[in-house]
Each structure stands twice: as C-alpha cells, then as structure tokens.
Amino acid sequence: MNPDTFASDLLGYSAAVAVLLTFLAQQLHTLRALAIASNLLFIAYALVAWLPPVLSLHLLLLPINAWRLWQATRATEPAPVRCEPVLVLPAPTLASFRAGTPPVAPAAQRTSTDGLASSDRGGGDLYATSAGPRAFDSHAT
C-alpha cells in the first residue's frame, strides 16, 4: 500500500467521521467545534489528495464555523424555550338511560332538591347540567 494513499484515506475517513459526529451533536457549541475539526481534517485531506473543490469548500466553511462559534460563546441570553399552550377541557358527562324510560322525571316526581324551579304548568325545556339532564320550565314566573 502506498503511504500517501494510506495517509490520504485516513484523513478522508477521519473527516467523514467528524462530519457524522456533527449530526449527532445536541449542543450548539459542540456542533460548531466538531464542524471546525471536520473542516480542518477535510482541508488536510484535500491538500494530501489534491482535491481543489473539497479544499475550496472547507476553506470557505472554516471561518464561517469559527465566526458562529465565537457568536455562540458571546450570547448572553438563553435560547428561547418553545412552550406550546395546552388546553385541557373536562369531558362532558354523558347520561345513560334504559330503553323505554324517559330521560328526565316528570315535573310531579321532581323534588325541590333538583336545583331547578318546578311549575304546575307543562311545557318545560330540557337542559344539560353538571348533574345530568334536567327539565326546566320556561313558563315559570
């Protein structure tokens, strides 16, 4: 094996691993530091293997990554934390009735503890309350 080829391959694979590690980084400072390391490795690889497009790309990316790392270290305010509002509403209570029975007791069978006024006149409306459906006489005075 040619020593120049071995050195070139070693630098190329090391640079590729450094790029892979940047994608695994979760902190901004770590990402930029790994990106700078990969830029340096790719510059060395491009010089040894003489790859002008790779060399020019990483010569341009190196100062950009260095500038962004410097900016990140000088930031005084913490990164904003995204907080989504959560609206949790209680589920409505559903009434269950047996087939053939009326859902609300007739006005004569209601007691004063039902929480709603009763009247001797008919024509009540049906309303849902937190205690379940109740008849309400809209004609009461």
Coordinates of C-alpha atoms in Angstrom, one line a residue:
M1 CA 0.0 0.0 0.0
N2 CA 1.2 3.4 -0.9
P3 CA 2.0 5.6 2.2
D4 CA 0.5 8.7 0.5
T5 CA -2.7 6.8 -0.3
F6 CA -2.9 5.5 3.3
A7 CA -2.5 8.9 4.8
S8 CA -5.0 10.4 2.3
D9 CA -7.6 7.7 3.1
L10 CA -7.0 8.0 6.9
L11 CA -7.6 11.8 6.7
G12 CA -10.6 11.3 4.5
Y13 CA -12.3 8.8 6.7
S14 CA -11.4 10.8 9.8
A15 CA -13.0 13.9 8.3
A16 CA -16.1 11.9 7.3
V17 CA -16.4 10.6 10.9
A18 CA -16.1 14.2 12.2
V19 CA -19.0 15.2 9.9
L20 CA -21.1 12.3 11.2
L21 CA -20.4 13.4 14.7
T22 CA -21.6 16.9 14.0
F23 CA -25.0 15.5 13.0
L24 CA -25.2 13.7 16.4
A25 CA -24.3 16.8 18.4
Q26 CA -27.1 18.2 20.5
Q27 CA -25.5 21.3 21.8
L28 CA -24.6 24.3 19.5
H29 CA -21.1 24.7 20.9
T30 CA -20.3 21.0 20.4
L31 CA -21.7 21.1 16.8
R32 CA -19.6 24.1 15.8
A33 CA -16.4 22.7 17.4
L34 CA -16.9 19.4 15.6
A35 CA -17.6 21.3 12.4
I36 CA -14.3 23.2 12.7
A37 CA -12.5 19.9 13.4
S38 CA -14.1 18.3 10.3
N39 CA -13.1 21.4 8.2
L40 CA -9.5 21.1 9.3
L41 CA -9.5 17.4 8.5
F42 CA -11.0 17.9 5.1
I43 CA -8.5 20.7 4.3
A44 CA -5.7 18.4 5.2
Y45 CA -7.3 15.6 3.2
A46 CA -7.8 17.9 0.2
L47 CA -4.1 19.0 0.3
V48 CA -2.7 15.5 0.5
A49 CA -5.0 14.1 -2.2
W50 CA -5.1 17.3 -4.1
L51 CA -8.8 17.9 -4.4
P52 CA -9.3 21.6 -5.2
P53 CA -13.2 21.6 -4.9
V54 CA -13.0 20.0 -1.4
L55 CA -10.2 22.3 -0.4
S56 CA -12.0 25.5 -1.5
L57 CA -15.3 24.4 0.1
H58 CA -13.7 23.8 3.5
L59 CA -11.5 26.9 3.3
L60 CA -14.8 28.8 3.0
L61 CA -16.6 26.9 5.7
L62 CA -13.8 27.1 8.3
P63 CA -14.1 30.9 9.0
I64 CA -17.9 30.7 8.9
N65 CA -17.9 28.0 11.6
A66 CA -15.3 29.8 13.6
W67 CA -17.4 33.0 13.5
R68 CA -20.6 31.3 14.5
L69 CA -18.9 29.5 17.4
W70 CA -17.5 32.9 18.6
Q71 CA -21.0 34.4 18.4
A72 CA -22.5 31.5 20.3
T73 CA -20.0 31.9 23.1
R74 CA -20.7 35.6 23.4
A75 CA -24.5 35.2 23.6
T76 CA -25.8 36.4 26.9
E77 CA -29.5 35.5 26.7
P78 CA -30.5 31.9 26.9
A79 CA -32.1 30.3 23.8
P80 CA -35.8 30.6 23.9
V81 CA -37.7 27.6 25.0
R82 CA -40.7 26.8 22.9
C83 CA -43.7 26.2 25.1
E84 CA -46.9 25.1 23.4
P85 CA -50.1 26.1 25.2
V86 CA -52.2 23.1 26.3
L87 CA -55.9 23.4 26.7
V88 CA -57.4 20.5 28.6
L89 CA -61.1 20.6 28.9
P90 CA -63.1 18.2 31.0
A91 CA -65.0 15.7 29.0
P92 CA -68.8 16.2 29.2
T93 CA -70.7 13.7 31.4
L94 CA -72.9 11.5 29.3
A95 CA -76.2 10.3 30.7
S96 CA -77.3 6.7 30.2
F97 CA -80.9 5.7 30.1
R98 CA -82.7 2.4 29.9
A99 CA -84.7 1.8 26.8
G100 CA -88.3 2.9 27.2
T101 CA -87.8 5.1 30.2
P102 CA -87.9 8.9 29.9
P103 CA -84.6 10.6 30.5
V104 CA -86.0 13.2 32.9
A105 CA -88.5 12.5 35.6
P106 CA -91.9 14.2 35.1
A107 CA -92.4 17.5 36.9
A108 CA -94.7 15.9 39.6
Q109 CA -91.9 13.5 40.6
R110 CA -89.2 16.1 40.9
T111 CA -88.2 17.4 44.3
S112 CA -87.1 20.8 45.4
T113 CA -83.5 19.4 45.7
D114 CA -83.2 19.1 41.9
G115 CA -81.8 22.6 41.9
L116 CA -84.3 23.9 39.3
A117 CA -87.7 25.5 39.8
S118 CA -90.7 23.4 39.1
S119 CA -94.1 24.6 38.0
D120 CA -97.6 23.2 37.8
R121 CA -97.7 24.2 34.1
G122 CA -96.2 22.0 31.5
G123 CA -94.0 22.9 28.5
G124 CA -90.6 22.6 30.2
D125 CA -87.4 22.6 28.2
L126 CA -84.6 20.1 28.6
Y127 CA -81.2 21.4 29.6
A128 CA -77.9 19.6 30.3
T129 CA -76.3 20.4 33.7
S130 CA -73.3 19.1 35.5
A131 CA -75.6 16.8 37.5
G132 CA -77.1 15.5 34.2
P133 CA -80.0 16.4 32.1
R134 CA -82.8 18.4 33.9
A135 CA -86.2 19.7 32.8
F136 CA -86.6 23.4 33.2
D137 CA -90.0 25.1 33.0
S138 CA -89.5 28.2 30.9
H139 CA -93.0 29.4 31.7
A140 CA -92.4 29.7 35.4
T141 CA -92.8 33.2 36.8

